[in-house]
Short mmCIF file of the C-alpha atoms (twelve columns), coordinates in Angstrom:
data_MODEL
# 
_entry.id   MODEL 
# 
loop_
_atom_site.group_PDB 
_atom_site.id 
_atom_site.type_symbol 
_atom_site.label_atom_id 
_atom_site.label_alt_id 
_atom_site.label_comp_id 
_atom_site.label_asym_id 
_atom_site.label_seq_id 
_atom_site.Cartn_x 
_atom_site.Cartn_y 
_atom_site.Cartn_z 
_atom_site.pdbx_PDB_model_num 
ATOM 1  C CA . UNK A 1  11.100  -2.050  -15.298 1 
ATOM 2  C CA . UNK A 2  13.457  -4.915  -14.605 1 
ATOM 3  C CA . UNK A 3  11.916  -8.265  -13.953 1 
ATOM 4  C CA . UNK A 4  12.999  -11.413 -12.173 1 
ATOM 5  C CA . UNK A 5  11.348  -14.802 -12.312 1 
ATOM 6  C CA . UNK A 6  9.393   -16.111 -9.330  1 
ATOM 7  C CA . UNK A 7  9.144   -19.757 -8.343  1 
ATOM 8  C CA . UNK A 8  6.206   -20.292 -10.704 1 
ATOM 9  C CA . UNK A 9  8.217   -19.142 -13.716 1 
ATOM 10 C CA . UNK A 10 6.291   -15.880 -14.073 1 
ATOM 11 C CA . UNK A 11 7.910   -12.478 -14.264 1 
ATOM 12 C CA . UNK A 12 7.906   -10.457 -11.039 1 
ATOM 13 C CA . UNK A 13 8.727   -6.773  -10.781 1 
ATOM 14 C CA . UNK A 14 11.588  -5.575  -8.602  1 
ATOM 15 C CA . UNK A 15 9.536   -2.668  -7.350  1 
ATOM 16 C CA . UNK A 16 7.533   -4.795  -4.888  1 
ATOM 17 C CA . UNK A 17 10.127  -4.635  -2.044  1 
ATOM 18 C CA . UNK A 18 10.322  -0.867  -2.570  1 
ATOM 19 C CA . UNK A 19 6.547   -0.582  -2.304  1 
ATOM 20 C CA . UNK A 20 6.370   -2.686  0.856   1 
ATOM 21 C CA . UNK A 21 9.260   -0.781  2.410   1 
ATOM 22 C CA . UNK A 22 7.597   2.498   1.542   1 
ATOM 23 C CA . UNK A 23 4.412   1.274   3.214   1 
ATOM 24 C CA . UNK A 24 6.401   0.441   6.323   1 
ATOM 25 C CA . UNK A 25 7.888   3.922   6.359   1 
ATOM 26 C CA . UNK A 26 4.449   5.424   5.786   1 
ATOM 27 C CA . UNK A 27 3.211   3.462   8.811   1 
ATOM 28 C CA . UNK A 28 6.027   4.936   10.924  1 
ATOM 29 C CA . UNK A 29 5.280   8.551   9.995   1 
ATOM 30 C CA . UNK A 30 2.489   9.032   12.601  1 
ATOM 31 C CA . UNK A 31 4.767   7.514   15.247  1 
ATOM 32 C CA . UNK A 32 7.469   10.064  14.446  1 
ATOM 33 C CA . UNK A 33 4.899   12.865  14.327  1 
ATOM 34 C CA . UNK A 34 3.602   11.835  17.750  1 
ATOM 35 C CA . UNK A 35 7.089   12.411  19.161  1 
ATOM 36 C CA . UNK A 36 7.363   15.868  17.640  1 
ATOM 37 C CA . UNK A 37 3.914   17.349  18.232  1 
ATOM 38 C CA . UNK A 38 0.782   16.908  20.300  1 
ATOM 39 C CA . UNK A 39 -1.409  17.346  17.217  1 
ATOM 40 C CA . UNK A 40 -1.065  13.658  16.264  1 
ATOM 41 C CA . UNK A 41 -2.529  11.250  18.807  1 
ATOM 42 C CA . UNK A 42 -2.808  7.731   17.426  1 
ATOM 43 C CA . UNK A 43 -3.677  4.698   19.480  1 
ATOM 44 C CA . UNK A 44 -2.494  1.139   18.897  1 
ATOM 45 C CA . UNK A 45 -5.820  0.466   17.182  1 
ATOM 46 C CA . UNK A 46 -5.140  3.287   14.700  1 
ATOM 47 C CA . UNK A 47 -1.796  1.748   13.764  1 
ATOM 48 C CA . UNK A 48 -3.358  -1.693  13.383  1 
ATOM 49 C CA . UNK A 49 -6.150  -0.413  11.150  1 
ATOM 50 C CA . UNK A 50 -3.738  1.642   9.010   1 
ATOM 51 C CA . UNK A 51 -1.340  -1.311  8.730   1 
ATOM 52 C CA . UNK A 52 -4.173  -3.619  7.702   1 
ATOM 53 C CA . UNK A 53 -5.356  -1.054  5.143   1 
ATOM 54 C CA . UNK A 54 -1.866  -0.805  3.665   1 
ATOM 55 C CA . UNK A 55 -1.482  -4.601  3.656   1 
ATOM 56 C CA . UNK A 56 -4.775  -5.100  1.847   1 
ATOM 57 C CA . UNK A 57 -3.975  -2.428  -0.744  1 
ATOM 58 C CA . UNK A 58 -0.461  -3.730  -1.424  1 
ATOM 59 C CA . UNK A 59 -1.654  -7.333  -1.360  1 
ATOM 60 C CA . UNK A 60 -4.251  -6.409  -3.972  1 
ATOM 61 C CA . UNK A 61 -1.518  -4.775  -6.036  1 
ATOM 62 C CA . UNK A 62 0.666   -7.906  -5.750  1 
ATOM 63 C CA . UNK A 63 -2.200  -10.039 -6.930  1 
ATOM 64 C CA . UNK A 64 -3.144  -7.686  -9.753  1 
ATOM 65 C CA . UNK A 65 0.391   -7.180  -10.980 1 
ATOM 66 C CA . UNK A 66 1.003   -10.929 -11.144 1 
ATOM 67 C CA . UNK A 67 -2.314  -11.761 -12.814 1 
ATOM 68 C CA . UNK A 68 -2.626  -8.928  -15.312 1 
ATOM 69 C CA . UNK A 69 -0.360  -9.066  -18.332 1 
ATOM 70 C CA . UNK A 70 -1.007  -5.815  -20.149 1 
ATOM 71 C CA . UNK A 71 0.503   -2.633  -18.750 1 
ATOM 72 C CA . UNK A 72 -2.606  -0.556  -19.469 1 
ATOM 73 C CA . UNK A 73 -4.776  -2.850  -17.363 1 
ATOM 74 C CA . UNK A 74 -2.199  -2.791  -14.575 1 
ATOM 75 C CA . UNK A 75 -2.454  1.006   -14.580 1 
ATOM 76 C CA . UNK A 76 -6.243  0.740   -14.331 1 
ATOM 77 C CA . UNK A 77 -5.892  -1.741  -11.455 1 
ATOM 78 C CA . UNK A 78 -3.426  0.581   -9.683  1 
ATOM 79 C CA . UNK A 79 -5.778  3.545   -10.029 1 
ATOM 80 C CA . UNK A 80 -8.684  1.477   -8.689  1 
ATOM 81 C CA . UNK A 81 -6.630  0.247   -5.709  1 
ATOM 82 C CA . UNK A 82 -5.396  3.734   -4.855  1 
ATOM 83 C CA . UNK A 83 -8.921  5.143   -5.172  1 
ATOM 84 C CA . UNK A 84 -10.352 2.415   -2.924  1 
ATOM 85 C CA . UNK A 85 -7.556  2.968   -0.384  1 
ATOM 86 C CA . UNK A 86 -8.145  6.710   -0.285  1 
ATOM 87 C CA . UNK A 87 -11.942 6.289   -0.058  1 
ATOM 88 C CA . UNK A 88 -11.708 3.902   2.922   1 
ATOM 89 C CA . UNK A 89 -9.011  6.031   4.586   1 
ATOM 90 C CA . UNK A 90 -11.073 9.209   4.198   1 
ATOM 91 C CA . UNK A 91 -14.225 7.445   5.474   1 
ATOM 92 C CA . UNK A 92 -12.371 6.202   8.545   1 
ATOM 93 C CA . UNK A 93 -10.784 9.598   9.160   1 
ATOM 94 C CA . UNK A 94 -14.082 11.476  9.396   1 
ATOM 95 C CA . UNK A 95 -15.869 8.684   11.232  1 
ATOM 96 C CA . UNK A 96 -18.627 7.772   8.789   1 
# 
C-alpha cells in the first residue's frame, strides 16, 4: 500500500479517501432503492443513524490505522471494528 506523510510526519495510507467515498456511496444506496421499490422505506432519522454509524466506524479505523504500527494488529483492529459495526447495525435493524 502506498503511503504519504501527514502533517505530523507519520505515514498515512492512500486508501482512506476511498473508504470514506465508499461509505458515502453506501449511504446513498437506500436512497436509490427507495426510488426503485416500495420495499425500502427509510426516514431521515434512519439516514442520520446510519451515517453516524459509518462515521464512527471509519473514524475508529482512522484512529487505529494511525496509531497501530504492525500490520497484524491493524488487521485485528479492522476485524473488531467491522464486527462491532455489524453487531450494532443488526441490533438496530431488528429493534432490540
